[in-house]
Amino acid sequence: MQETTTRVPLAWRALLAIIESLFDTSETTVLAGMPTGRTLLPEVVSIGFAANGPAIDATVDKMPGLGHRYLEDATIHCAISIAGGDQTDPLTLADRVGVMHAAITEAVKADPTLGGAVDSAEVTGAYSWLTAQMSTGPVVDALFSVRVKSAL
């Protein structure tokens, strides 16, 4: 890898590409950032999601014993959101969110360097589930993060 001050844009773009390849684009909108000002499908995956905070958190620290090398440790915040439309059972939507989260987790495990964009990546073990009841039916969201590390 070439020397740079950050690999965040590379990681963000690579993660987006991996997740886009997992889902049928006629059923799922996969996007970078917040889903504002767009017509969305009932299933949405947002990479770099920032509802109430940063889309991506990152730190860069000097690596011990490696001269001028630094380690970037970044967390890319993501969301899966499914709107139920005519469904009245949020648990059915939660099941689908779980399947989508598992697919993303397995894809990152299968390519832990995100195609060479970073030195390591993993879906973190912590995530949040949110539900809402709209006039059109239930909505279930899962907020999760992908942690990436790179020597700079």
Coordinates of N, CA and C in Angstrom, one line a residue:
M1 N 0.8 -1.2 0.0 CA 0.0 0.0 0.0 C 0.9 1.2 0.0
Q2 N 0.4 2.3 -0.7 CA 1.2 3.5 -0.7 C 1.0 4.3 0.6
E3 N 2.0 5.1 0.9 CA 1.9 5.9 2.1 C 0.8 7.0 1.9
T4 N 0.0 7.3 2.9 CA -1.0 8.2 2.9 C -1.3 8.7 4.3
T5 N -2.1 9.7 4.5 CA -2.5 10.1 5.9 C -3.8 9.5 6.3
T6 N -4.5 8.8 5.5 CA -5.7 8.1 5.8 C -6.1 7.1 4.8
R7 N -6.7 6.0 5.2 CA -7.3 5.0 4.3 C -8.8 5.0 4.4
V8 N -9.4 5.9 5.2 CA -10.8 6.0 5.3 C -11.6 6.0 4.0
P9 N -11.2 6.9 3.1 CA -12.0 6.9 1.8 C -11.9 5.6 1.1
L10 N -10.7 4.9 1.1 CA -10.6 3.6 0.4 C -11.4 2.6 1.1
A11 N -11.4 2.6 2.4 CA -12.2 1.6 3.2 C -13.7 1.8 3.0
W12 N -14.1 3.0 3.0 CA -15.5 3.3 2.8 C -16.0 2.9 1.4
R13 N -15.2 3.2 0.4 CA -15.6 2.8 -1.0 C -15.6 1.3 -1.1
A14 N -14.6 0.6 -0.6 CA -14.5 -0.8 -0.7 C -15.6 -1.5 0.1
L15 N -15.9 -1.1 1.3 CA -17.0 -1.6 2.0 C -18.3 -1.5 1.3
L16 N -18.5 -0.3 0.7 CA -19.7 0.0 -0.1 C -19.8 -1.0 -1.3
A17 N -18.7 -1.3 -2.0 CA -18.7 -2.2 -3.1 C -19.1 -3.6 -2.7
I18 N -18.5 -4.0 -1.6 CA -18.7 -5.4 -1.1 C -20.2 -5.6 -0.7
I19 N -20.7 -4.6 0.0 CA -22.1 -4.7 0.4 C -23.1 -4.6 -0.8
E20 N -22.8 -3.7 -1.8 CA -23.6 -3.6 -3.0 C -23.7 -5.0 -3.7
S21 N -22.6 -5.7 -3.7 CA -22.6 -7.0 -4.4 C -23.4 -8.1 -3.7
L22 N -23.8 -7.9 -2.5 CA -24.6 -8.9 -1.7 C -26.1 -8.9 -2.0
F23 N -26.6 -7.7 -2.4 CA -28.1 -7.6 -2.5 C -28.6 -7.2 -3.8
D24 N -29.8 -7.6 -4.1 CA -30.5 -7.3 -5.4 C -30.8 -5.8 -5.4
T25 N -30.3 -5.1 -6.3 CA -30.5 -3.6 -6.3 C -32.0 -3.3 -6.7
S26 N -32.8 -4.2 -7.1 CA -34.2 -3.9 -7.4 C -35.0 -4.0 -6.1
E27 N -34.4 -4.6 -5.0 CA -35.0 -4.7 -3.8 C -34.4 -3.9 -2.6
T28 N -33.1 -3.6 -2.8 CA -32.3 -3.0 -1.7 C -31.6 -1.8 -2.2
T29 N -31.7 -0.7 -1.5 CA -30.9 0.5 -1.8 C -29.7 0.4 -0.9
V30 N -28.5 0.4 -1.5 CA -27.2 0.5 -0.8 C -26.6 1.8 -1.1
L31 N -26.2 2.6 -0.1 CA -25.7 3.9 -0.4 C -24.6 4.3 0.6
A32 N -23.8 5.3 0.2 CA -22.8 5.9 1.1 C -23.4 7.1 1.7
G33 N -23.4 7.1 3.0 CA -23.9 8.3 3.8 C -25.4 8.1 4.1
M34 N -26.0 9.2 4.4 CA -27.4 9.3 4.9 C -28.3 9.2 3.7
P35 N -29.5 8.6 3.9 CA -30.5 8.5 2.8 C -31.4 9.7 2.7
T36 N -30.8 10.8 2.3 CA -31.6 12.1 2.3 C -31.9 12.5 0.8
G37 N -33.1 12.9 0.6 CA -33.4 13.5 -0.7 C -33.5 12.4 -1.8
R38 N -33.7 11.2 -1.5 CA -33.7 10.1 -2.5 C -35.0 9.3 -2.4
T39 N -35.4 8.7 -3.4 CA -36.5 7.7 -3.4 C -35.8 6.4 -3.0
L40 N -36.3 5.7 -2.0 CA -35.6 4.5 -1.5 C -36.5 3.3 -1.6
L41 N -35.9 2.2 -1.8 CA -36.6 0.9 -1.8 C -36.9 0.6 -0.3
P42 N -37.8 -0.4 0.0 CA -38.1 -0.8 1.3 C -36.9 -1.2 2.2
E43 N -35.9 -1.8 1.5 CA -34.7 -2.2 2.2 C -33.6 -1.3 1.9
V44 N -32.9 -0.7 2.9 CA -31.9 0.2 2.7 C -30.7 -0.2 3.6
V45 N -29.5 -0.1 3.0 CA -28.2 -0.3 3.8 C -27.4 1.0 3.5
S46 N -27.1 1.7 4.6 CA -26.4 2.9 4.6 C -25.0 2.7 5.2
I47 N -24.0 3.0 4.4 CA -22.6 2.8 4.8 C -22.0 4.2 5.1
G48 N -21.6 4.5 6.3 CA -21.3 5.8 6.7 C -22.5 6.6 7.2
F49 N -23.2 5.9 8.1 CA -24.5 6.4 8.6 C -24.3 7.3 9.8
A50 N -24.9 8.5 9.8 CA -24.6 9.5 10.8 C -25.9 10.1 11.3
A51 N -26.8 9.4 12.0 CA -28.1 10.0 12.4 C -27.8 11.0 13.5
N52 N -27.0 10.7 14.5 CA -26.8 11.6 15.6 C -25.3 11.8 16.0
G53 N -24.5 11.5 15.0 CA -23.0 11.5 15.3 C -22.3 11.4 14.1
P54 N -21.0 11.1 14.2 CA -20.1 11.0 13.0 C -20.4 9.8 12.2
A55 N -20.3 9.9 10.9 CA -20.4 8.7 10.0 C -19.3 7.7 10.2
I56 N -18.1 8.3 10.5 CA -16.9 7.5 10.7 C -16.1 8.1 11.8
D57 N -15.6 7.3 12.7 CA -14.7 7.8 13.7 C -13.3 7.2 13.4
A58 N -12.2 8.0 13.6 CA -10.9 7.4 13.3 C -9.9 8.1 14.2
T59 N -8.9 7.3 14.6 CA -7.7 7.8 15.3 C -6.5 7.3 14.5
V60 N -5.4 8.1 14.7 CA -4.1 7.7 14.1 C -3.1 7.8 15.2
D61 N -2.4 6.8 15.5 CA -1.4 6.7 16.5 C -0.1 6.2 16.0
K62 N 1.1 6.6 16.5 CA 2.4 6.1 16.1 C 2.5 4.7 16.5
M63 N 3.0 3.9 15.6 CA 3.2 2.5 15.8 C 4.5 2.3 16.5
P64 N 4.6 1.6 17.6 CA 5.8 1.4 18.3 C 6.8 0.5 17.5
G65 N 8.0 1.0 17.5 CA 9.1 0.2 16.9 C 9.2 0.2 15.4
L66 N 8.4 1.0 14.7 CA 8.4 1.0 13.3 C 8.7 2.4 12.7
G67 N 9.5 3.1 13.4 CA 10.0 4.4 12.8 C 8.9 5.4 12.6
H68 N 8.7 5.8 11.4 CA 7.7 6.8 11.1 C 6.3 6.2 10.8
R69 N 6.0 5.0 11.0 CA 4.8 4.4 10.7 C 3.7 4.7 11.7
Y70 N 2.5 4.8 11.2 CA 1.3 5.1 12.1 C 0.2 4.1 11.8
L71 N -0.6 3.9 12.8 CA -1.8 3.0 12.7 C -3.0 3.8 12.7
E72 N -3.8 3.7 11.7 CA -5.2 4.3 11.6 C -6.2 3.2 12.1
D73 N -7.0 3.6 13.0 CA -8.1 2.7 13.5 C -9.4 3.5 13.3
A74 N -10.2 3.0 12.4 CA -11.4 3.7 12.1 C -12.6 2.8 12.2
T75 N -13.7 3.4 12.6 CA -15.0 2.7 12.8 C -16.0 3.4 11.8
I76 N -16.5 2.6 10.9 CA -17.5 3.1 9.9 C -18.8 2.6 10.4
H77 N -19.7 3.6 10.7 CA -21.0 3.4 11.2 C -22.0 3.1 10.1
C78 N -22.8 2.1 10.2 CA -23.7 1.6 9.2 C -25.1 1.4 9.7
A79 N -26.1 1.3 8.8 CA -27.4 1.0 9.2 C -28.1 0.1 8.1
I80 N -28.9 -0.8 8.6 CA -29.8 -1.5 7.8 C -31.2 -1.1 8.2
S81 N -32.1 -0.7 7.3 CA -33.4 -0.3 7.6 C -34.4 -1.0 6.6
I82 N -35.4 -1.5 7.2 CA -36.5 -2.2 6.4 C -37.8 -1.6 6.8
A83 N -38.6 -1.1 5.8 CA -39.9 -0.6 6.0 C -40.9 -1.7 5.6
G84 N -41.9 -1.9 6.5 CA -42.8 -3.0 6.3 C -43.9 -2.9 5.3
G85 N -44.2 -1.7 4.9 CA -45.3 -1.5 3.9 C -46.6 -2.0 4.5
D86 N -47.1 -3.1 3.9 CA -48.4 -3.6 4.3 C -48.2 -4.6 5.5
Q87 N -47.0 -4.9 5.9 CA -46.8 -5.9 7.0 C -47.2 -5.2 8.3
T88 N -47.7 -6.0 9.2 CA -48.0 -5.5 10.6 C -47.1 -6.2 11.6
D89 N -46.2 -7.0 11.2 CA -45.4 -7.8 12.2 C -44.0 -7.3 12.1
P90 N -43.5 -6.5 13.1 CA -42.1 -6.1 13.0 C -41.1 -7.2 13.2
L91 N -41.5 -8.3 13.8 CA -40.6 -9.4 13.9 C -40.2 -10.1 12.6
T92 N -41.1 -10.1 11.6 CA -40.8 -10.6 10.3 C -39.7 -9.7 9.7
L93 N -39.8 -8.4 9.9 CA -38.8 -7.4 9.4 C -37.5 -7.6 10.1
A94 N -37.6 -7.9 11.4 CA -36.3 -8.1 12.2 C -35.6 -9.3 11.7
D95 N -36.4 -10.4 11.4 CA -35.7 -11.6 10.8 C -34.9 -11.2 9.6
R96 N -35.5 -10.4 8.7 CA -34.8 -10.0 7.4 C -33.6 -9.2 7.7
V97 N -33.7 -8.2 8.7 CA -32.6 -7.4 9.1 C -31.5 -8.3 9.6
G98 N -31.8 -9.3 10.4 CA -30.8 -10.3 10.9 C -30.1 -11.0 9.8
V99 N -30.8 -11.5 8.8 CA -30.3 -12.2 7.6 C -29.3 -11.2 6.9
M100 N -29.7 -10.0 6.7 CA -28.8 -9.0 5.9 C -27.6 -8.7 6.7
H101 N -27.7 -8.6 8.1 CA -26.6 -8.3 8.9 C -25.6 -9.5 8.9
A102 N -26.1 -10.7 8.9 CA -25.3 -11.9 8.9 C -24.5 -12.0 7.5
A103 N -25.2 -11.6 6.4 CA -24.6 -11.6 5.1 C -23.4 -10.6 5.1
I104 N -23.6 -9.5 5.6 CA -22.6 -8.4 5.6 C -21.4 -8.9 6.5
T105 N -21.7 -9.5 7.7 CA -20.7 -10.0 8.6 C -19.8 -11.0 7.9
E106 N -20.5 -12.0 7.2 CA -19.8 -13.1 6.5 C -18.9 -12.5 5.4
A107 N -19.4 -11.6 4.6 CA -18.7 -11.0 3.5 C -17.4 -10.3 4.0
V108 N -17.5 -9.6 5.1 CA -16.3 -8.9 5.7 C -15.3 -10.0 6.2
K109 N -15.8 -11.0 6.8 CA -15.0 -12.1 7.3 C -14.2 -12.8 6.1
A110 N -14.9 -12.9 5.0 CA -14.4 -13.6 3.8 C -13.3 -12.7 3.2
D111 N -13.4 -11.4 3.3 CA -12.4 -10.5 2.7 C -12.0 -9.4 3.8
P112 N -11.2 -9.8 4.8 CA -10.9 -9.0 5.9 C -10.0 -7.8 5.6
T113 N -9.5 -7.7 4.3 CA -8.7 -6.5 3.9 C -9.5 -5.6 3.0
L114 N -10.8 -6.0 2.8 CA -11.7 -5.2 1.9 C -11.0 -5.0 0.5
G115 N -10.6 -6.1 0.0 CA -10.0 -6.0 -1.3 C -8.6 -5.3 -1.3
G116 N -7.9 -5.3 -0.2 CA -6.6 -4.7 -0.1 C -6.7 -3.2 0.3
A117 N -7.9 -2.7 0.6 CA -8.0 -1.3 1.0 C -7.4 -1.0 2.4
V118 N -7.5 -2.0 3.2 CA -7.0 -1.9 4.6 C -6.3 -3.1 5.0
D119 N -5.6 -3.0 6.2 CA -4.9 -4.2 6.7 C -5.8 -5.2 7.4
S120 N -6.9 -4.7 8.0 CA -7.9 -5.6 8.6 C -9.2 -4.9 8.8
A121 N -10.3 -5.7 8.7 CA -11.6 -5.2 8.9 C -12.5 -6.2 9.6
E122 N -13.4 -5.8 10.4 CA -14.3 -6.7 11.1 C -15.6 -6.0 11.4
V123 N -16.7 -6.7 11.4 CA -18.0 -6.1 11.8 C -17.9 -6.3 13.4
T124 N -18.1 -5.2 14.1 CA -18.0 -5.2 15.5 C -19.1 -6.0 16.1
G125 N -18.9 -6.4 17.4 CA -19.9 -7.3 18.0 C -21.1 -6.5 18.6
A126 N -21.0 -5.1 18.6 CA -22.1 -4.3 19.2 C -23.0 -3.7 18.1
Y127 N -24.3 -3.8 18.3 CA -25.2 -3.1 17.4 C -26.5 -2.8 18.1
S128 N -27.3 -1.9 17.5 CA -28.5 -1.5 18.1 C -29.7 -1.8 17.2
W129 N -30.8 -2.1 17.8 CA -32.0 -2.4 17.0 C -33.0 -1.3 17.4
L130 N -33.7 -0.7 16.4 CA -34.7 0.3 16.6 C -35.9 -0.1 15.8
T131 N -37.1 0.3 16.4 CA -38.3 0.0 15.7 C -39.2 1.2 15.7
A132 N -40.1 1.3 14.8 CA -41.1 2.4 14.7 C -42.3 1.9 14.0
Q133 N -43.4 2.5 14.3 CA -44.7 2.1 13.6 C -45.1 3.4 12.9
M134 N -45.1 3.3 11.6 CA -45.5 4.4 10.7 C -46.9 4.1 10.2
S135 N -47.5 5.1 9.5 CA -48.8 4.9 8.9 C -48.8 3.8 7.8
T136 N -47.6 3.6 7.2 CA -47.5 2.6 6.2 C -47.1 1.2 6.7
G137 N -46.8 1.1 8.0 CA -46.4 -0.1 8.6 C -45.2 0.0 9.4
P138 N -44.7 -1.1 9.9 CA -43.5 -1.0 10.8 C -42.2 -0.8 10.1
V139 N -41.2 -0.2 10.8 CA -39.9 0.0 10.3 C -38.9 -0.6 11.4
V140 N -38.0 -1.4 10.9 CA -36.9 -2.0 11.8 C -35.6 -1.6 11.3
D141 N -34.8 -1.0 12.2 CA -33.4 -0.6 11.8 C -32.4 -1.3 12.7
A142 N -31.3 -1.7 12.2 CA -30.1 -2.2 12.9 C -29.0 -1.3 12.6
L143 N -28.4 -0.7 13.7 CA -27.2 0.1 13.5 C -26.0 -0.7 13.9
F144 N -25.0 -0.7 13.1 CA -23.8 -1.6 13.4 C -22.6 -0.8 12.9
S145 N -21.4 -1.3 13.2 CA -20.2 -0.7 12.8 C -19.2 -1.7 12.2
V146 N -18.3 -1.2 11.3 CA -17.2 -2.0 10.8 C -15.9 -1.3 11.2
R147 N -15.1 -2.0 11.9 CA -13.8 -1.4 12.3 C -12.7 -1.8 11.3
V148 N -12.0 -0.8 10.9 CA -10.9 -1.1 10.0 C -9.6 -0.5 10.6
K149 N -8.5 -1.2 10.3 CA -7.2 -0.8 10.7 C -6.2 -0.8 9.6
S150 N -5.3 0.2 9.5 CA -4.3 0.2 8.5 C -3.1 0.9 9.0
A151 N -1.9 0.3 8.6 CA -0.7 1.0 8.8 C -0.5 2.1 7.7
L152 N -0.1 3.2 8.2 CA 0.1 4.4 7.3 C 1.5 4.7 7.1

